[in-house]
Structures are given as structure tokens and as C-alpha cells.
XYZ file of C-alpha atoms in Angstrom:
342
model
C 64.364 -6.976 28.688
C 66.318 -9.385 30.818
C 65.320 -9.183 34.476
C 67.918 -8.831 37.269
C 67.368 -9.517 40.941
C 68.146 -6.938 43.613
C 68.049 -8.314 47.169
C 65.952 -11.221 45.964
C 63.479 -9.000 44.036
C 63.405 -9.067 40.260
C 64.070 -5.769 38.492
C 60.859 -6.469 36.676
C 58.968 -5.631 39.826
C 60.691 -2.224 39.998
C 59.866 -1.540 36.348
C 56.240 -2.510 36.926
C 56.114 -0.151 39.949
C 57.384 2.751 37.889
C 55.168 1.985 34.897
C 51.945 1.480 36.820
C 50.863 5.148 36.359
C 50.911 4.626 32.644
C 53.186 7.496 31.879
C 56.605 5.757 31.549
C 58.006 2.978 29.446
C 61.437 1.474 28.920
C 63.314 0.106 25.895
C 66.645 -1.466 25.020
C 68.298 -1.968 21.676
C 71.335 -3.815 20.314
C 73.276 -1.163 18.369
C 74.945 -3.729 16.062
C 71.908 -5.737 15.043
C 69.243 -3.073 15.649
C 67.094 -5.650 17.567
C 65.009 -3.873 20.133
C 62.655 -4.766 22.967
C 60.412 -2.670 25.120
C 58.313 -2.819 28.274
C 54.490 -2.904 28.340
C 54.551 0.646 29.723
C 56.178 2.016 26.555
C 53.466 0.430 24.434
C 50.847 2.115 26.647
C 52.590 5.506 26.224
C 52.624 5.291 22.404
C 49.181 3.675 22.345
C 49.900 0.537 20.287
C 49.645 -3.190 20.768
C 52.728 -5.263 20.235
C 51.901 -7.519 17.316
C 55.384 -7.276 15.750
C 58.871 -6.887 17.297
C 59.432 -3.327 18.477
C 61.677 -1.226 16.286
C 63.153 2.213 17.000
C 62.032 3.334 13.530
C 58.444 2.572 14.495
C 58.753 5.126 17.288
C 60.261 7.713 14.974
C 57.391 7.137 12.588
C 54.941 8.193 15.272
C 56.618 11.543 15.809
C 54.377 14.547 14.953
C 55.235 15.858 11.453
C 56.117 19.302 12.783
C 58.677 17.744 15.185
C 60.095 15.106 12.859
C 63.101 17.082 11.686
C 63.978 17.470 15.358
C 64.171 13.655 15.751
C 65.756 12.545 12.459
C 69.240 12.195 14.001
C 68.246 10.281 17.145
C 69.282 6.803 15.923
C 72.472 8.028 14.329
C 73.446 9.724 17.631
C 72.669 6.537 19.655
C 74.741 4.394 17.242
C 77.700 6.797 17.649
C 77.497 6.500 21.439
C 75.942 9.902 22.189
C 73.222 10.037 24.904
C 69.992 11.702 23.794
C 67.445 13.766 25.690
C 64.618 15.221 23.602
C 61.052 16.430 24.119
C 58.672 16.148 21.156
C 55.101 15.238 20.219
C 53.948 11.847 19.088
C 50.704 10.743 17.393
C 49.467 7.746 19.405
C 47.729 4.725 17.980
C 44.371 6.249 18.866
C 45.302 9.415 16.931
C 45.680 11.565 19.991
C 48.740 13.836 20.349
C 50.938 13.643 23.388
C 54.186 15.311 24.479
C 56.866 12.788 25.451
C 60.395 12.951 26.843
C 62.851 10.589 25.169
C 66.034 9.650 27.021
C 68.785 7.222 26.107
C 72.126 6.039 27.381
C 74.724 3.992 25.607
C 76.420 0.903 27.139
C 79.950 0.195 25.881
C 81.456 -3.263 25.265
C 84.816 -4.514 26.498
C 86.539 -2.625 23.684
C 84.792 0.635 24.675
C 82.583 0.567 21.616
C 78.870 1.294 21.671
C 77.137 -2.037 22.118
C 73.625 -1.435 23.542
C 71.387 1.510 24.071
C 68.885 1.714 26.912
C 66.263 4.384 27.508
C 62.857 5.479 28.554
C 59.924 7.304 27.065
C 57.737 9.328 29.442
C 54.477 11.106 28.727
C 55.068 14.672 29.900
C 51.881 16.285 28.418
C 50.620 17.463 31.738
C 53.971 19.011 32.729
C 54.272 20.638 29.316
C 50.790 22.083 29.584
C 51.578 23.485 33.068
C 54.862 24.929 31.866
C 53.138 26.466 28.841
C 50.454 28.034 31.060
C 53.153 29.409 33.374
C 55.114 30.791 30.382
C 51.939 32.502 29.065
C 51.119 33.901 32.502
C 54.661 35.219 32.895
C 54.494 36.695 29.415
C 51.237 38.552 30.215
C 52.709 39.804 33.498
C 55.837 41.121 31.778
C 53.813 42.726 29.011
C 51.695 44.504 31.588
C 54.734 45.675 33.547
C 56.426 46.880 30.392
C 53.342 48.875 29.443
C 53.147 50.556 32.842
C 56.619 50.829 34.339
C 59.930 52.158 33.233
C 61.506 49.176 34.956
C 60.830 46.489 37.506
C 63.086 45.579 40.418
C 63.286 43.264 43.394
C 65.091 43.247 46.716
C 66.202 40.805 49.331
C 64.471 40.372 52.664
C 67.119 42.614 54.200
C 66.256 45.400 51.750
C 69.217 45.144 49.392
C 67.872 46.054 45.921
C 68.619 43.729 43.057
C 67.867 45.964 40.086
C 67.255 44.660 36.617
C 69.282 45.774 33.633
C 66.724 48.590 33.289
C 68.363 50.432 36.183
C 71.689 50.690 34.301
C 69.874 51.762 31.149
C 67.942 54.384 33.114
C 70.747 55.740 35.324
C 73.974 54.566 33.793
C 74.994 53.109 37.186
C 76.762 49.748 36.940
C 75.509 46.727 38.865
C 78.683 46.653 40.972
C 77.996 50.222 42.097
C 74.512 49.548 43.454
C 75.222 47.534 46.625
C 75.389 48.720 50.230
C 72.883 51.480 49.603
C 74.986 53.089 46.810
C 71.971 53.041 44.488
C 70.796 56.096 46.449
C 73.603 58.098 44.779
C 71.355 58.087 41.700
C 68.558 59.825 43.656
C 68.541 63.595 43.921
C 70.453 64.795 47.037
C 67.329 66.604 48.341
C 65.268 63.392 48.163
C 67.786 60.758 49.450
C 67.033 61.079 53.133
C 63.260 60.802 52.682
C 63.546 57.968 50.144
C 65.886 56.004 52.391
C 63.683 56.502 55.442
C 60.612 55.373 53.572
C 62.383 52.305 52.316
C 63.857 51.338 55.682
C 60.433 51.804 57.320
C 58.845 49.505 54.733
C 61.549 46.843 55.188
C 61.360 46.855 58.959
C 57.528 46.746 59.057
C 56.923 44.521 55.997
C 54.545 47.208 54.651
C 54.174 48.357 51.071
C 56.772 50.935 49.923
C 55.783 54.035 47.996
C 57.932 57.109 47.205
C 58.228 59.976 44.797
C 61.755 60.837 43.928
C 64.002 62.490 41.412
C 66.418 60.079 39.704
C 69.465 61.061 37.710
C 69.168 59.640 34.260
C 72.085 58.337 32.230
C 72.273 61.695 30.440
C 72.862 63.506 33.784
C 69.439 65.112 33.987
C 67.058 64.531 36.929
C 63.526 63.338 36.319
C 60.623 62.667 38.696
C 59.706 59.040 39.193
C 57.292 57.117 41.383
C 58.737 53.916 43.068
C 56.731 51.329 44.851
C 57.242 47.786 46.099
C 55.485 45.054 48.087
C 56.862 42.215 50.147
C 56.232 38.720 48.690
C 55.861 36.208 51.554
C 56.816 32.649 50.664
C 55.307 29.516 52.235
C 57.252 26.895 54.085
C 59.382 29.236 56.097
C 61.394 30.515 53.139
C 62.704 34.040 53.368
C 60.565 36.711 51.703
C 61.603 39.107 48.932
C 60.429 42.421 47.542
C 59.039 43.082 44.109
C 58.772 46.675 42.852
C 58.535 48.982 39.887
C 59.606 52.463 38.925
C 57.129 54.575 36.945
C 57.731 57.922 35.299
C 55.885 60.487 37.374
C 53.882 61.799 34.472
C 52.611 58.318 33.656
C 51.906 57.637 37.328
C 49.862 60.831 37.536
C 47.954 59.706 34.513
C 47.164 56.332 36.212
C 46.030 58.080 39.349
C 43.761 60.533 37.594
C 42.233 57.913 35.246
C 43.037 60.147 32.271
C 45.728 62.189 30.672
C 48.625 63.404 32.772
C 47.946 66.768 31.104
C 44.370 66.816 32.293
C 43.930 70.337 33.748
C 41.127 69.337 36.109
C 42.250 71.315 39.139
C 40.014 73.891 40.717
C 40.910 77.281 42.285
C 39.933 75.901 45.682
C 42.292 72.888 45.194
C 45.130 75.201 44.249
C 44.649 77.278 47.372
C 44.291 74.164 49.502
C 47.409 72.614 47.928
C 49.459 75.755 48.659
C 48.221 75.706 52.259
C 49.052 72.025 52.772
C 52.590 72.545 51.464
C 52.894 76.001 53.034
C 53.713 77.447 49.618
C 53.508 81.045 48.714
C 52.460 82.200 45.243
C 56.174 82.631 44.502
C 56.920 79.043 45.632
C 54.224 77.637 43.339
C 55.394 79.781 40.467
C 58.965 78.557 40.902
C 57.916 74.918 41.077
C 55.429 75.053 38.186
C 56.925 77.629 35.835
C 53.602 79.536 35.762
C 53.865 83.249 36.515
C 52.647 84.666 39.839
C 50.118 86.878 38.105
C 48.674 83.921 36.197
C 48.375 81.873 39.459
C 46.710 84.759 41.175
C 44.280 85.176 38.313
C 43.466 81.375 38.270
C 42.787 81.371 41.998
C 40.521 84.360 41.676
C 38.785 83.703 38.326
C 38.827 79.942 37.878
C 40.338 77.507 35.484
C 38.582 78.923 32.412
C 40.715 82.081 32.600
C 43.984 80.479 31.561
C 45.516 77.906 29.255
C 45.161 74.192 30.071
C 48.979 73.880 29.895
C 49.340 76.206 32.902
C 46.779 74.284 34.920
C 48.549 71.064 34.060
C 51.923 72.508 35.154
C 50.423 73.627 38.474
C 48.838 70.233 39.087
C 52.092 68.419 38.194
C 54.040 70.616 40.621
C 51.675 69.616 43.406
C 51.698 65.934 42.466
C 55.498 65.846 42.620
C 55.124 66.681 46.312
C 52.616 63.864 46.818
C 49.300 65.721 46.564
C 46.465 63.834 44.925
C 43.340 65.437 43.362
C 39.933 63.922 42.897
C 36.546 65.038 41.629
C 35.083 68.099 43.282
C 37.415 70.148 45.399
C 39.157 67.265 47.262
C 42.935 67.316 47.627
C 44.960 64.968 49.813
C 48.561 64.121 50.727
C 49.399 60.543 49.733
C 51.993 59.671 52.319
C 54.950 61.343 50.632
C 57.333 63.555 52.608
C 56.191 67.093 52.640
C 59.021 69.578 51.929
C 58.912 73.306 52.429
C 60.529 75.523 49.818
């Protein structure tokens, strides 16, 4: 390559500075004659010693067999005046495999015809490895979220939700209808005030958000869901954002109990305690669970063996929709959800 001087310094010095890390090399090629030349850095990248004049075909011959079809048209594109930017693997002279980035530009002559091609070859194995690891990590994260949640969502620092396409699939609400708090219109009217208050409290205090709520599905029916989100604080003074998920309540109950959502492990004492905490009468619990008053009275008096597991499960789910949580023994607690009286 012919050296030029910039402010009294040869361009060779600049090339040497760029190539010193051993990851970058430069080349130039006369399109008419095919005569090429390259810098020492390029030879280091491809792992060969220059015993013969450098040819573009020599580089193509070093391309990994699985990537060769991806590179067959490089020289024809260059000759036609088209710039090229490709990533592919090469087999170096020492038989190691490296990922490289190939870039070229075409210089036109006075008649605007392609006359010379210039380019660089950069070893990007480390960047490719990091990107692959990130892609795999992101893939595992999305697989986990998909297995647990109905959808994931995020929000701005100011608390404006930016729902994924899953929200439209779930509710039928268009993206343009979600802004300025209008997403709340998909929440049951009886739950909106509590949901909005919980969300605003979380946003103002930068504390985790958690809420049980009924959401109107695209078919017009309401279903219980559990929503939660956490603030993600960025370094360097960048504004934070929120990441959240929406889980079907039955699946959330299953996660919390460590077993099936239909697990009827609720004791007579827990039922009585749950009614007391929510200030529910037998009629209230019957209305919320679909279990008859007489059955509830018998369960509270005789124990869980006196009725069907489906009835116990329905009673437990009615309590859990109001935020009660059950654990081993006779413990029952309220998990921070708004308590509503019937």
C-alpha cells in the first residue's frame, strides 16, 4: 500500500497504530488487473506468512466450509462496484477457527468506473462470542418468562406502561388506546382504584409493584391475574425503567403454594381465619367460591376430609383472589393486596 503523509506523518504510522493489537489488517486491490497488496496486520489475522503475492482468492479459500457459500459472490460484487460488509469464519494457517468482519469500499476512476477496492479484515471472535452468550442468556430469560407469565411488560420511569404485543392479544386493546392511563379501562371497574393506587405508590417510592386484578380478556370475559414489576436502575445517571409480568392467578397460586393450584390444603381454622380477616360471612364466601353455605359450615365444623377436594380448592382460590396466602399448618396472611368487603 502506498503511504501518504498527514501533517508530516506517514499514513503507515496510523496503520501500524491500528494494527498493533493484532486484530485488524488492511488490503487494496486493482479491480482491472486483480493485483492485490495487504498490510502485515492482515497476515497476522489470517495466520499466514507472505511468501507469495497476496490474492483475494487466497482469502476466500480460507473461509470455513460452512460459510463458503456466503462468500462466493464477494469478488464479483467488488468488481461491480458494490461495497461489501460480511461476517464469517476463517480457518487460519495454524488451523484455528476465527470469526472475522470483512469490509470493502470501491474507488471509482475519472470515468466513474470501479478502479480499485480497499478494505479491512478484523478479527471479531471475542465480540461474536460475547454476542452469542448474550443471545443465549436472553433466550433463556424469554423461555423462562414464557413458561411462567401470560405476558411481560415494561414502563417508563414516569410510570407509563409500554406493553408488549401480548397485551393486545390478551385484552384486544390497541397500542394507541393504552396511553395516559387508558390501559386501566381493561381492568375491572371494582379493581381500578386499588390497582392505580398501588402502581402510583410503587412509581413514587421506587418500590416493587404487586397487585391482584381482574382483566377483561379479548372475548369480553374478566379473569383474575397477578401483576408485578420492579424498577431497573441504570448506571451512569441514566433514567430507570420498570420491568414487569402478568401471570394468570391460578398459575400464580400454584407458584406460591409450591404445588398444584387445585391443591385443597386449607384447614377449617384457616377458613375461619380467612373469613375473619376479610370480614366475610358464610354467605359471602359461598358467593365468592360457588360452594354452598351448608358445605362451608360442614367443612369448618368437620374438617377437610368431609367434602370434595374441588370445593376446598374453590374456597382457597376465593381467598387467594383477595390476597390471602396459606402456608403449612394453620397460618394465613394478607399479602399486601387491598382488602375489600363484600
